[in-house]
mmCIF file of C-alpha atoms and ligand atoms in Angstrom:
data_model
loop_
_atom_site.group_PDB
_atom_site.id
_atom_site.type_symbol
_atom_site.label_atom_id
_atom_site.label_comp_id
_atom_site.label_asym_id
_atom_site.label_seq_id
_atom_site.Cartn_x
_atom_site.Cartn_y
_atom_site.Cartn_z
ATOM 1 C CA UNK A 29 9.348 6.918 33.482
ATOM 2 C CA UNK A 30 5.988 8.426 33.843
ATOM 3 C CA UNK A 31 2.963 6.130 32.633
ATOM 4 C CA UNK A 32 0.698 7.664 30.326
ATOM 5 C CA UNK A 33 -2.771 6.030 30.069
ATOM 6 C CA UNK A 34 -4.259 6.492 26.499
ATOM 7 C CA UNK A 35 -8.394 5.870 25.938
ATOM 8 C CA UNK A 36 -11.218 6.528 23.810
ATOM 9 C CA UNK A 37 -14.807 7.656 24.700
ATOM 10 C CA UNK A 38 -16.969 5.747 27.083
ATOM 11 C CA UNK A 39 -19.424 3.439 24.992
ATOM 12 C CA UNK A 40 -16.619 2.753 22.996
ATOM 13 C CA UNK A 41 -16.888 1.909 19.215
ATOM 14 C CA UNK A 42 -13.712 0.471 17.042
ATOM 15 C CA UNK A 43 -12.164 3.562 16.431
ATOM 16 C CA UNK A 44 -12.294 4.827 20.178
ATOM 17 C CA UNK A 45 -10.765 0.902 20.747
ATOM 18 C CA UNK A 46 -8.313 0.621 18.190
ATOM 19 C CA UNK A 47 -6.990 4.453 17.705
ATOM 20 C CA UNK A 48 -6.427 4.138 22.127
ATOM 21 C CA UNK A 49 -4.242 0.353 20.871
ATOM 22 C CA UNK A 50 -1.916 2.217 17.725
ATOM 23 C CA UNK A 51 -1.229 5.225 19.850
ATOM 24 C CA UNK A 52 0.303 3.010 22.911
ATOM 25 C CA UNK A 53 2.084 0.945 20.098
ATOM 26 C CA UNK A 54 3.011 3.931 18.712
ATOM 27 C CA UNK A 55 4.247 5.585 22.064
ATOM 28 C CA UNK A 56 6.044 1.849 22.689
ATOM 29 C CA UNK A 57 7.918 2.690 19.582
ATOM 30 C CA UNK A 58 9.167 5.864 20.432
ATOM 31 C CA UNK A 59 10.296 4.429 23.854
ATOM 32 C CA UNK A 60 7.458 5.455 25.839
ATOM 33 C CA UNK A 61 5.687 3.832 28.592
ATOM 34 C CA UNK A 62 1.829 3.852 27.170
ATOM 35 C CA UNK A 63 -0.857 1.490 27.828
ATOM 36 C CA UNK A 64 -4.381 1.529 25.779
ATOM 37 C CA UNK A 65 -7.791 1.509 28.103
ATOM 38 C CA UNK A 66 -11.280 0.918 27.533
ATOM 39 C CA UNK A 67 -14.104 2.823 29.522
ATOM 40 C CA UNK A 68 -16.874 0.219 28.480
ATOM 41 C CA UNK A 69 -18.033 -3.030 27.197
ATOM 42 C CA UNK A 70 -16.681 -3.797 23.766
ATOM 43 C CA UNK A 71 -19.204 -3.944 20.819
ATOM 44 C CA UNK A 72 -19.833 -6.678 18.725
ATOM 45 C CA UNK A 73 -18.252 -5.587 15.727
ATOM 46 C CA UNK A 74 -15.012 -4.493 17.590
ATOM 47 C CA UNK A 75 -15.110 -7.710 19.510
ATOM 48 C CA UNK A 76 -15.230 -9.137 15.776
ATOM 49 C CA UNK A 77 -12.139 -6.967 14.709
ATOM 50 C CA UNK A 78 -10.154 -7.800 17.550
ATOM 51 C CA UNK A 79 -10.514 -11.197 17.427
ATOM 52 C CA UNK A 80 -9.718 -11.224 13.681
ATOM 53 C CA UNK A 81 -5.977 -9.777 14.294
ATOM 54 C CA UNK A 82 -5.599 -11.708 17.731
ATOM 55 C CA UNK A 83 -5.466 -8.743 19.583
ATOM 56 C CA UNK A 84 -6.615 -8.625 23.060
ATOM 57 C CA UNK A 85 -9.089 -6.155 24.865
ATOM 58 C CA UNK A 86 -7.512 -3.315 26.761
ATOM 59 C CA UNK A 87 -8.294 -2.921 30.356
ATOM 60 C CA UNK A 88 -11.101 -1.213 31.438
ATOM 61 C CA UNK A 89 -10.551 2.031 33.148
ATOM 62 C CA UNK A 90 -13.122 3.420 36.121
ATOM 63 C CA UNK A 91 -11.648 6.212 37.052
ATOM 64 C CA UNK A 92 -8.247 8.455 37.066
ATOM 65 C CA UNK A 93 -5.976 9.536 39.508
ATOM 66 C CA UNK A 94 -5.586 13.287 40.518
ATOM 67 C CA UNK A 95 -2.613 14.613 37.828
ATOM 68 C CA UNK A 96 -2.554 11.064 35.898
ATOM 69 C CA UNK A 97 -0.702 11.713 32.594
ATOM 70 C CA UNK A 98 -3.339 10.831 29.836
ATOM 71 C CA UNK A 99 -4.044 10.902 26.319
ATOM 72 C CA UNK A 100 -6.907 11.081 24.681
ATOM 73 C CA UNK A 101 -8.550 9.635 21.287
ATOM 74 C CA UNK A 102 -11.681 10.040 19.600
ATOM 75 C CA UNK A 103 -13.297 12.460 22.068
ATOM 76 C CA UNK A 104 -12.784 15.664 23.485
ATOM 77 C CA UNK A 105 -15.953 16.243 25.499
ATOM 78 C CA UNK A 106 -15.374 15.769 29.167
ATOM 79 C CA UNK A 107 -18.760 14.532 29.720
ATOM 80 C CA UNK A 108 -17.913 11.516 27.042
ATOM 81 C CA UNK A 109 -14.555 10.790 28.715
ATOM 82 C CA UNK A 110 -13.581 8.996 32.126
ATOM 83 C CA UNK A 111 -14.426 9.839 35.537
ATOM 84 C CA UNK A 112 -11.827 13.029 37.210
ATOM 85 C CA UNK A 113 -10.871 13.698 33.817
ATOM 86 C CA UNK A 114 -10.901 17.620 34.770
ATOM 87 C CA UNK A 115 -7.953 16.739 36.944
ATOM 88 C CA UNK A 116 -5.639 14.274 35.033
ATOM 89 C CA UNK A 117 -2.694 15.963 33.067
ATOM 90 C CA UNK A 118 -3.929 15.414 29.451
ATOM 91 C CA UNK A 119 -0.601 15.213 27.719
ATOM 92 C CA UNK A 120 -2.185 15.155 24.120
ATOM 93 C CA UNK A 121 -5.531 14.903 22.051
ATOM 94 C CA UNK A 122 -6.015 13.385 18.849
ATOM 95 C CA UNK A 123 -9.519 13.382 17.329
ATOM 96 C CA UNK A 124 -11.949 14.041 14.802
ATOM 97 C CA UNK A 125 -14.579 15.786 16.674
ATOM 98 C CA UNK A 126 -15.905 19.178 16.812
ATOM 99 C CA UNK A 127 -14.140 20.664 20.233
ATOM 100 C CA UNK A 128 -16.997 21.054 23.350
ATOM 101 C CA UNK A 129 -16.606 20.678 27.203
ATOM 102 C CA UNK A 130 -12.839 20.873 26.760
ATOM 103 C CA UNK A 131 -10.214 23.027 28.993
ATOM 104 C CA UNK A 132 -7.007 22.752 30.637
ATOM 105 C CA UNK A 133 -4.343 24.076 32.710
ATOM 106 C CA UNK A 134 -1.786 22.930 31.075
ATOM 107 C CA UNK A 135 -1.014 23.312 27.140
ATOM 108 C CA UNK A 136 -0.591 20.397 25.330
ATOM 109 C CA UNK A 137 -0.681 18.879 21.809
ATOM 110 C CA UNK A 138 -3.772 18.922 20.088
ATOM 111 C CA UNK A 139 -4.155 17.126 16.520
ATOM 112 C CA UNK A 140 -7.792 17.480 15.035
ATOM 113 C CA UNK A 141 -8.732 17.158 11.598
ATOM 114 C CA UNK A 142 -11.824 16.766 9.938
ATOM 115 C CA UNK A 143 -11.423 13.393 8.566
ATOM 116 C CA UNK A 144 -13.497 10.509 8.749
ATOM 117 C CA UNK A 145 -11.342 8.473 11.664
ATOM 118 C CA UNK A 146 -9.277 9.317 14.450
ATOM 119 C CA UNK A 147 -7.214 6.185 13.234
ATOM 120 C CA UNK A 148 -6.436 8.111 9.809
ATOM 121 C CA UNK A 149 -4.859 10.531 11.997
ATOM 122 C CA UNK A 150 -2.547 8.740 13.587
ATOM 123 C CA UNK A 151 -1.738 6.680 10.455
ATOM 124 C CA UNK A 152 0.058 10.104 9.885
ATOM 125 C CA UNK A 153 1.706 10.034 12.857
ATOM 126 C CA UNK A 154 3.579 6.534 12.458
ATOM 127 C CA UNK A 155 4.617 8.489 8.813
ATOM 128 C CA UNK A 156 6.214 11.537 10.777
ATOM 129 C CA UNK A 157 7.701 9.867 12.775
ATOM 130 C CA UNK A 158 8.901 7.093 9.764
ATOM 131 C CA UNK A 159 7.841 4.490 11.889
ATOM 132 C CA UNK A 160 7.135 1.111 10.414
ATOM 133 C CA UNK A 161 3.067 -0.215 11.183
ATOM 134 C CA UNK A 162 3.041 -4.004 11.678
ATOM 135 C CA UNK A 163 0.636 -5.664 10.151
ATOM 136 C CA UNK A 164 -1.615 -6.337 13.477
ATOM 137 C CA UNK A 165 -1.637 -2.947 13.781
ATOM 138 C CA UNK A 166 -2.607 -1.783 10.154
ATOM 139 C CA UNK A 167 -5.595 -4.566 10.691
ATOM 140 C CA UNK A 168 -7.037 -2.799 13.534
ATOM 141 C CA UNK A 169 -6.640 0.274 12.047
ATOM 142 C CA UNK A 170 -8.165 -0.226 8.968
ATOM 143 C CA UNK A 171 -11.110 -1.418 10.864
ATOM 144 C CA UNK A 172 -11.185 1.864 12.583
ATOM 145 C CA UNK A 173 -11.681 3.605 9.513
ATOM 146 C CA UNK A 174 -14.191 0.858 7.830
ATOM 147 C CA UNK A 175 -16.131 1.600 10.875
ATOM 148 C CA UNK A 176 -16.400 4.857 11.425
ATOM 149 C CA UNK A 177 -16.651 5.745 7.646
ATOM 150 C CA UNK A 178 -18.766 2.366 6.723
ATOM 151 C CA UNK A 179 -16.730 1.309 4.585
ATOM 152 C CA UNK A 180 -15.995 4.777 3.370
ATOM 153 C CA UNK A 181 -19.848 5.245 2.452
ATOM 154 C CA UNK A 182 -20.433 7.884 5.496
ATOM 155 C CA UNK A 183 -20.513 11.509 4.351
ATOM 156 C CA UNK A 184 -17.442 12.051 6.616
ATOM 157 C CA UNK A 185 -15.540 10.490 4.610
ATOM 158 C CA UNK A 186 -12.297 12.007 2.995
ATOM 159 C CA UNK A 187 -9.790 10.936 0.141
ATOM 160 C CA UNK A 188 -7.206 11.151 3.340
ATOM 161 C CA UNK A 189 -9.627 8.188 4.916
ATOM 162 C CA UNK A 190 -9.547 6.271 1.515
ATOM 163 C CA UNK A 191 -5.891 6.617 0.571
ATOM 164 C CA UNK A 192 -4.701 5.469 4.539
ATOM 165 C CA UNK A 193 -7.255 2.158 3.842
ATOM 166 C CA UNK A 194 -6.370 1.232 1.233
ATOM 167 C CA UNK A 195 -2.316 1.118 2.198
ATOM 168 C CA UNK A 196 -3.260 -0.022 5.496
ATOM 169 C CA UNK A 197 -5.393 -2.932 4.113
ATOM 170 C CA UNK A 198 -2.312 -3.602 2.064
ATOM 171 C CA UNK A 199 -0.817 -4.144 4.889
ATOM 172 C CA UNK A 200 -2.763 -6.284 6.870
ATOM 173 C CA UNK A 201 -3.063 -8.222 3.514
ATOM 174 C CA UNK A 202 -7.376 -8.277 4.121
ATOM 175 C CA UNK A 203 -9.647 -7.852 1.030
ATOM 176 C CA UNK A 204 -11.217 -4.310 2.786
ATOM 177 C CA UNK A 205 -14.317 -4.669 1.249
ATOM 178 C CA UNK A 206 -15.001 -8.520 2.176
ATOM 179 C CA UNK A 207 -13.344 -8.084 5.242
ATOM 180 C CA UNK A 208 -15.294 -4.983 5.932
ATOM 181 C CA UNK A 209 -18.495 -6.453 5.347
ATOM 182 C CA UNK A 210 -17.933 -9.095 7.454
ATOM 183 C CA UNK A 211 -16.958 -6.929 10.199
ATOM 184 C CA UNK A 212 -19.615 -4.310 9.994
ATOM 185 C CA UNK A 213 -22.391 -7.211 9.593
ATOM 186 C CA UNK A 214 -20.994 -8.434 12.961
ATOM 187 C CA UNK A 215 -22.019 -5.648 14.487
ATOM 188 C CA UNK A 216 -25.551 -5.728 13.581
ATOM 189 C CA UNK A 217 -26.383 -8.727 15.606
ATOM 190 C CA UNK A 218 -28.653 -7.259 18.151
ATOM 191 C CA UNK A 219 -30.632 -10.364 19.039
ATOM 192 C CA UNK A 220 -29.507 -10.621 22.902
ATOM 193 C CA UNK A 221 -29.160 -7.153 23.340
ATOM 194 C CA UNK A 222 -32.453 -5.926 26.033
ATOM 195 C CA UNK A 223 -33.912 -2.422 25.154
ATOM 196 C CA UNK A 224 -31.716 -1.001 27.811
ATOM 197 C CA UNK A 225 -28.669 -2.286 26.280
ATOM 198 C CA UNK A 226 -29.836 -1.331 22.703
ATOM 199 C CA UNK A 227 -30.115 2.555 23.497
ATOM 200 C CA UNK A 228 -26.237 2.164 25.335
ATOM 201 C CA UNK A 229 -24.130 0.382 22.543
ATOM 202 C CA UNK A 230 -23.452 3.510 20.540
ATOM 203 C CA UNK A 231 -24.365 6.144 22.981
ATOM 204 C CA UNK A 232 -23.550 10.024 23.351
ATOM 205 C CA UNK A 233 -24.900 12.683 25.554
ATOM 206 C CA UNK A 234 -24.541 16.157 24.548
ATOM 207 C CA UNK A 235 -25.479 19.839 25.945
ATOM 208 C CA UNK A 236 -26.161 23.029 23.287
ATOM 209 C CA UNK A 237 -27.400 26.248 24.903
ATOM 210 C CA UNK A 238 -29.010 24.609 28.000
ATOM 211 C CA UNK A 239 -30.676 21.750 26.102
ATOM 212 C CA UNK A 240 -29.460 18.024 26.968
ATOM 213 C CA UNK A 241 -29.822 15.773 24.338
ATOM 214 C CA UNK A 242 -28.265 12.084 23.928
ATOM 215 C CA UNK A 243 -28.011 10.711 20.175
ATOM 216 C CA UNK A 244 -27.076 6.845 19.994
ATOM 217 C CA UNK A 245 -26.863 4.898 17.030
ATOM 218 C CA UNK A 246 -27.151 1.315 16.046
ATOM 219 C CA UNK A 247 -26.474 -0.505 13.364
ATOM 220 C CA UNK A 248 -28.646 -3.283 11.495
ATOM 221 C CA UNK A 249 -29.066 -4.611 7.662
ATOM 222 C CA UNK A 250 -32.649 -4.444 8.514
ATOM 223 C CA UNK A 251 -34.503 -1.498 10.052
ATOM 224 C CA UNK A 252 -38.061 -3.576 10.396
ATOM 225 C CA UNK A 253 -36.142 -5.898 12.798
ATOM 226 C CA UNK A 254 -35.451 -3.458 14.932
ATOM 227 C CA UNK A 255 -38.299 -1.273 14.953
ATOM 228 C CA UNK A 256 -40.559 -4.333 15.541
ATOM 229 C CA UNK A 257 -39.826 -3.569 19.043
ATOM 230 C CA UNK A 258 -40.400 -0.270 18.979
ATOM 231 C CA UNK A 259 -42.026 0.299 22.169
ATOM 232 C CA UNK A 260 -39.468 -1.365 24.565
ATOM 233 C CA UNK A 261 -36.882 0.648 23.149
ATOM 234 C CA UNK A 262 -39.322 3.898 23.651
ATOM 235 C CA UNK A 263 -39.258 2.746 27.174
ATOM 236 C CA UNK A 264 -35.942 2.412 27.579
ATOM 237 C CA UNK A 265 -35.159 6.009 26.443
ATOM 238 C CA UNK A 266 -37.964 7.508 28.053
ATOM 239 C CA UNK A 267 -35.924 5.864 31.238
ATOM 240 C CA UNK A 268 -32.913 6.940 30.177
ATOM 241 C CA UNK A 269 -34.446 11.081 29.932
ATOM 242 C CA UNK A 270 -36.095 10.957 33.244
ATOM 243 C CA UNK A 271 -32.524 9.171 35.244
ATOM 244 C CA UNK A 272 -29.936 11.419 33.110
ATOM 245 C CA UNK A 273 -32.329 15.182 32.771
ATOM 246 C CA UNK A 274 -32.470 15.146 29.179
ATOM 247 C CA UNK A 275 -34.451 17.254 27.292
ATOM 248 C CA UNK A 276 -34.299 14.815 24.158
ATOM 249 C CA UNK A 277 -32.917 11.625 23.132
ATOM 250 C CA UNK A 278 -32.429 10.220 19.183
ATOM 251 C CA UNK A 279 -31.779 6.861 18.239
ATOM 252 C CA UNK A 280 -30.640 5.854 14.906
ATOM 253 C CA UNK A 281 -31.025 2.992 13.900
ATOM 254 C CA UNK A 282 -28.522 3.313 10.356
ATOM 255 C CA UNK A 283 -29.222 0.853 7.799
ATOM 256 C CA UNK A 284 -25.437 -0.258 7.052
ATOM 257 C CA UNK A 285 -25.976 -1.774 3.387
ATOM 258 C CA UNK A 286 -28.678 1.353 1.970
ATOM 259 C CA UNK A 287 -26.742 3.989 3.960
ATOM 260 C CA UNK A 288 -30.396 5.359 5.446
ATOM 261 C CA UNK A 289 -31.785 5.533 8.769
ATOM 262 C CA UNK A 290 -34.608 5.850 10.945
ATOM 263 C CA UNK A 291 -34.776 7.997 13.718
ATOM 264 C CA UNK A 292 -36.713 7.129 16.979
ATOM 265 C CA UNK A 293 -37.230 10.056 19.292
ATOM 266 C CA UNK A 294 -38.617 10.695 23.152
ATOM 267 C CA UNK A 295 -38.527 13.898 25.270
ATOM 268 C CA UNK A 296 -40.061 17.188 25.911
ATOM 269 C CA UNK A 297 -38.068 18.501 23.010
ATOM 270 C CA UNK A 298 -39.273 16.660 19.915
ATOM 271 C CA UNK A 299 -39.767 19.650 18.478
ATOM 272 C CA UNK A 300 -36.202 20.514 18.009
ATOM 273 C CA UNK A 301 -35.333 17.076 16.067
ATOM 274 C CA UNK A 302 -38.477 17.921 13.545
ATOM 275 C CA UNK A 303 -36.890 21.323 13.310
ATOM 276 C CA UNK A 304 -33.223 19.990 12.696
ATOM 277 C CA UNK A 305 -34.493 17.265 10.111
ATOM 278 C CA UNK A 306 -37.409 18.750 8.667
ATOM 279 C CA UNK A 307 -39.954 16.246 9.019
ATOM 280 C CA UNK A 308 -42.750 15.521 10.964
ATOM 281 C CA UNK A 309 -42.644 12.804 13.344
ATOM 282 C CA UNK A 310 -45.179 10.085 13.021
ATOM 283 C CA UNK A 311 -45.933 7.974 15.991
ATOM 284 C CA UNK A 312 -42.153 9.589 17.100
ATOM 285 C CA UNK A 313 -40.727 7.920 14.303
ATOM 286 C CA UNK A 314 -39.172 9.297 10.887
ATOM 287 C CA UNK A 315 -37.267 7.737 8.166
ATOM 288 C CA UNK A 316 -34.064 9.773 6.870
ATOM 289 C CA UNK A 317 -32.515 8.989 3.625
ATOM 290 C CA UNK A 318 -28.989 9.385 3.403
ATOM 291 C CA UNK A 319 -28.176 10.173 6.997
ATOM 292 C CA UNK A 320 -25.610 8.136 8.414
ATOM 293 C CA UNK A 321 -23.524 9.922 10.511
ATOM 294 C CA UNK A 322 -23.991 11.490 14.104
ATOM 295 C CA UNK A 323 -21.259 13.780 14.017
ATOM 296 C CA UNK A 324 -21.936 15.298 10.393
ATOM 297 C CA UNK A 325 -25.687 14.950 9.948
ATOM 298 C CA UNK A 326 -27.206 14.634 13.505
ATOM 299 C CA UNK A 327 -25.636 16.504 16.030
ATOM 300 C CA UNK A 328 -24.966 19.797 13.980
ATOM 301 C CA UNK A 329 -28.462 20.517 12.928
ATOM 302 C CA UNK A 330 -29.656 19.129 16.585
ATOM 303 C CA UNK A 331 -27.230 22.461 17.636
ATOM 304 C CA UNK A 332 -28.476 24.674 14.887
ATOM 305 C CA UNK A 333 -32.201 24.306 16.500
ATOM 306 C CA UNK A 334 -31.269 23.785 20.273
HETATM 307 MN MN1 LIG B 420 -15.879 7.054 18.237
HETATM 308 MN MN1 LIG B 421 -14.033 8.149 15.492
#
């Protein structure tokens, strides 16, 4: 039987983690041979998650093999996936992204909706198929989706995301709110991150009509703390333009518990983020209230301007 390699994005959050774990186990159920891959260091917060349920890490993944049956979560974008990705055989896609950078040879099955987690997806999947989720599983899960909707407070959220939750919390048996808080505050623990490492947790590049941007995010219940080093992590993205040709680089730094954030930005494109957001930048700083989310509220009006 063929092997089929299943992963997430590369900087990988707790969806891209957990949504690459419940499709193997899924896969396993239906008598496949799967396996679930990383293609980075594991964050904080998912470190936080997977300790919780006792799961372990999955391997980390460098690069593919030429025709190496894969699958992917959470992404689509070739430049956000692994290394000779243009030459695996992607058996399927699963993922809540708008579709960029994405082609193949072969056809294949390709399940996108607009909902707040990948893992919401394939909470559907397990239901097609009527196959049972343990309760390991419905704990990393619901993680996924307390993550990537924070705790369903992101504008991406749907009453799909909140309905899956709140039956997978049921089955985990966690309070999702405590729990959630718990996990999402785990992830705000920057302290021995270096600037460097800052600007990578939550990291994606993207290209619109010639211009290359990269928008990473970070998390924090307080965005003084992590402004109050403002010009290190200025540094670090200016770096990060000049090494990787970008034309412009955001970082949000999201304010989990007020659902705000404020932007830092470097590049020979600032214009286009005062453009997309409507502000003026002071000292390359702005403060956005309301804006959580990179996919909905950050990358789409970064396209509208590029
Ligand atoms: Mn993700
Ligand atoms: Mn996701």
């Amino acid at each position: 039987m063929e092997k089929i390699l299943i992963f997430g994005h590369k900087n990988p959050d707790t969806d891209t983690i957990m949504s690459a774990i419940a499709m193997a186990n899924l896969k396993n159920k239906l008598k496949k041979e799967a396996k679930a891959y990383r293609l980075g260091n594991i964050n904080k917060e998912t470190k936080f998650a997977l300790d919780y349920f006792r799961q372990e890490e999955p391997e980390l993944l460098e690069d593919l093999e030429n025709s190496q049956s894969v699958i992917l979560v959470d992404h689509n974008d070739f430049g956000q996936s692994v290394k000779n990705i243009e030459n695996a055989n992607i058996l399927e896609v699963v993922d809540h992204h708008k579709i960029s950078g994405f082609s193949t040879s072969e056809p294949l099955y390709y399940t996108a909706m607009p909902v707040g987690c990948t893992a919401t997806i394939i909470y559907g999947m397990y239901k097609n198929k009527n196959i049972e989720i343990d309760s390991k599983i419905a704990g990393l899960m619901a993680s996924a989706i307390i993550s990537d909707t924070l705790l369903l407070k992101s504008p991406t959220t749907t009453d799909l995301d909140k309905k899956v939750l709140e039956e997978l919390g049921e089955i985990a048996k966690i309070d999702v709110k405590e729990y959630g808080l718990e996990m999402l505050k785990a992830g705000t623990d920057l302290s021995d991150f270096s600037a460097d490492e800052l600007i990578n947790i939550d990291s994606k590049p993207f290209s619109t009509n010639g211009v290359n941007y990269q928008v990473a995010q970070v998390n924090t219940a307080s965005i003084e703390e992590v402004i109050k080093d403002k010009e290190k992590i200025e540094n670090a993205m200016k770096n990060f333009i000049s090494k990787n040709s970008q034309d412009l680089f955001v970082l949000l730094i999201t304010d989990i518990l007020e659902n705000n954030s404020q932007i830092l930005v470097a590049g020979s494109r600032k214009d286009i983020a005062e453009k997309a957001f409507n502000v003026k930048l002071n000292d390359n700083t702005a403060f956005l209230p309301g804006v959580v989310s990179r996919k909905k509220q950050v990358v789409p009006v970064i396209d509208k301007n590029c």
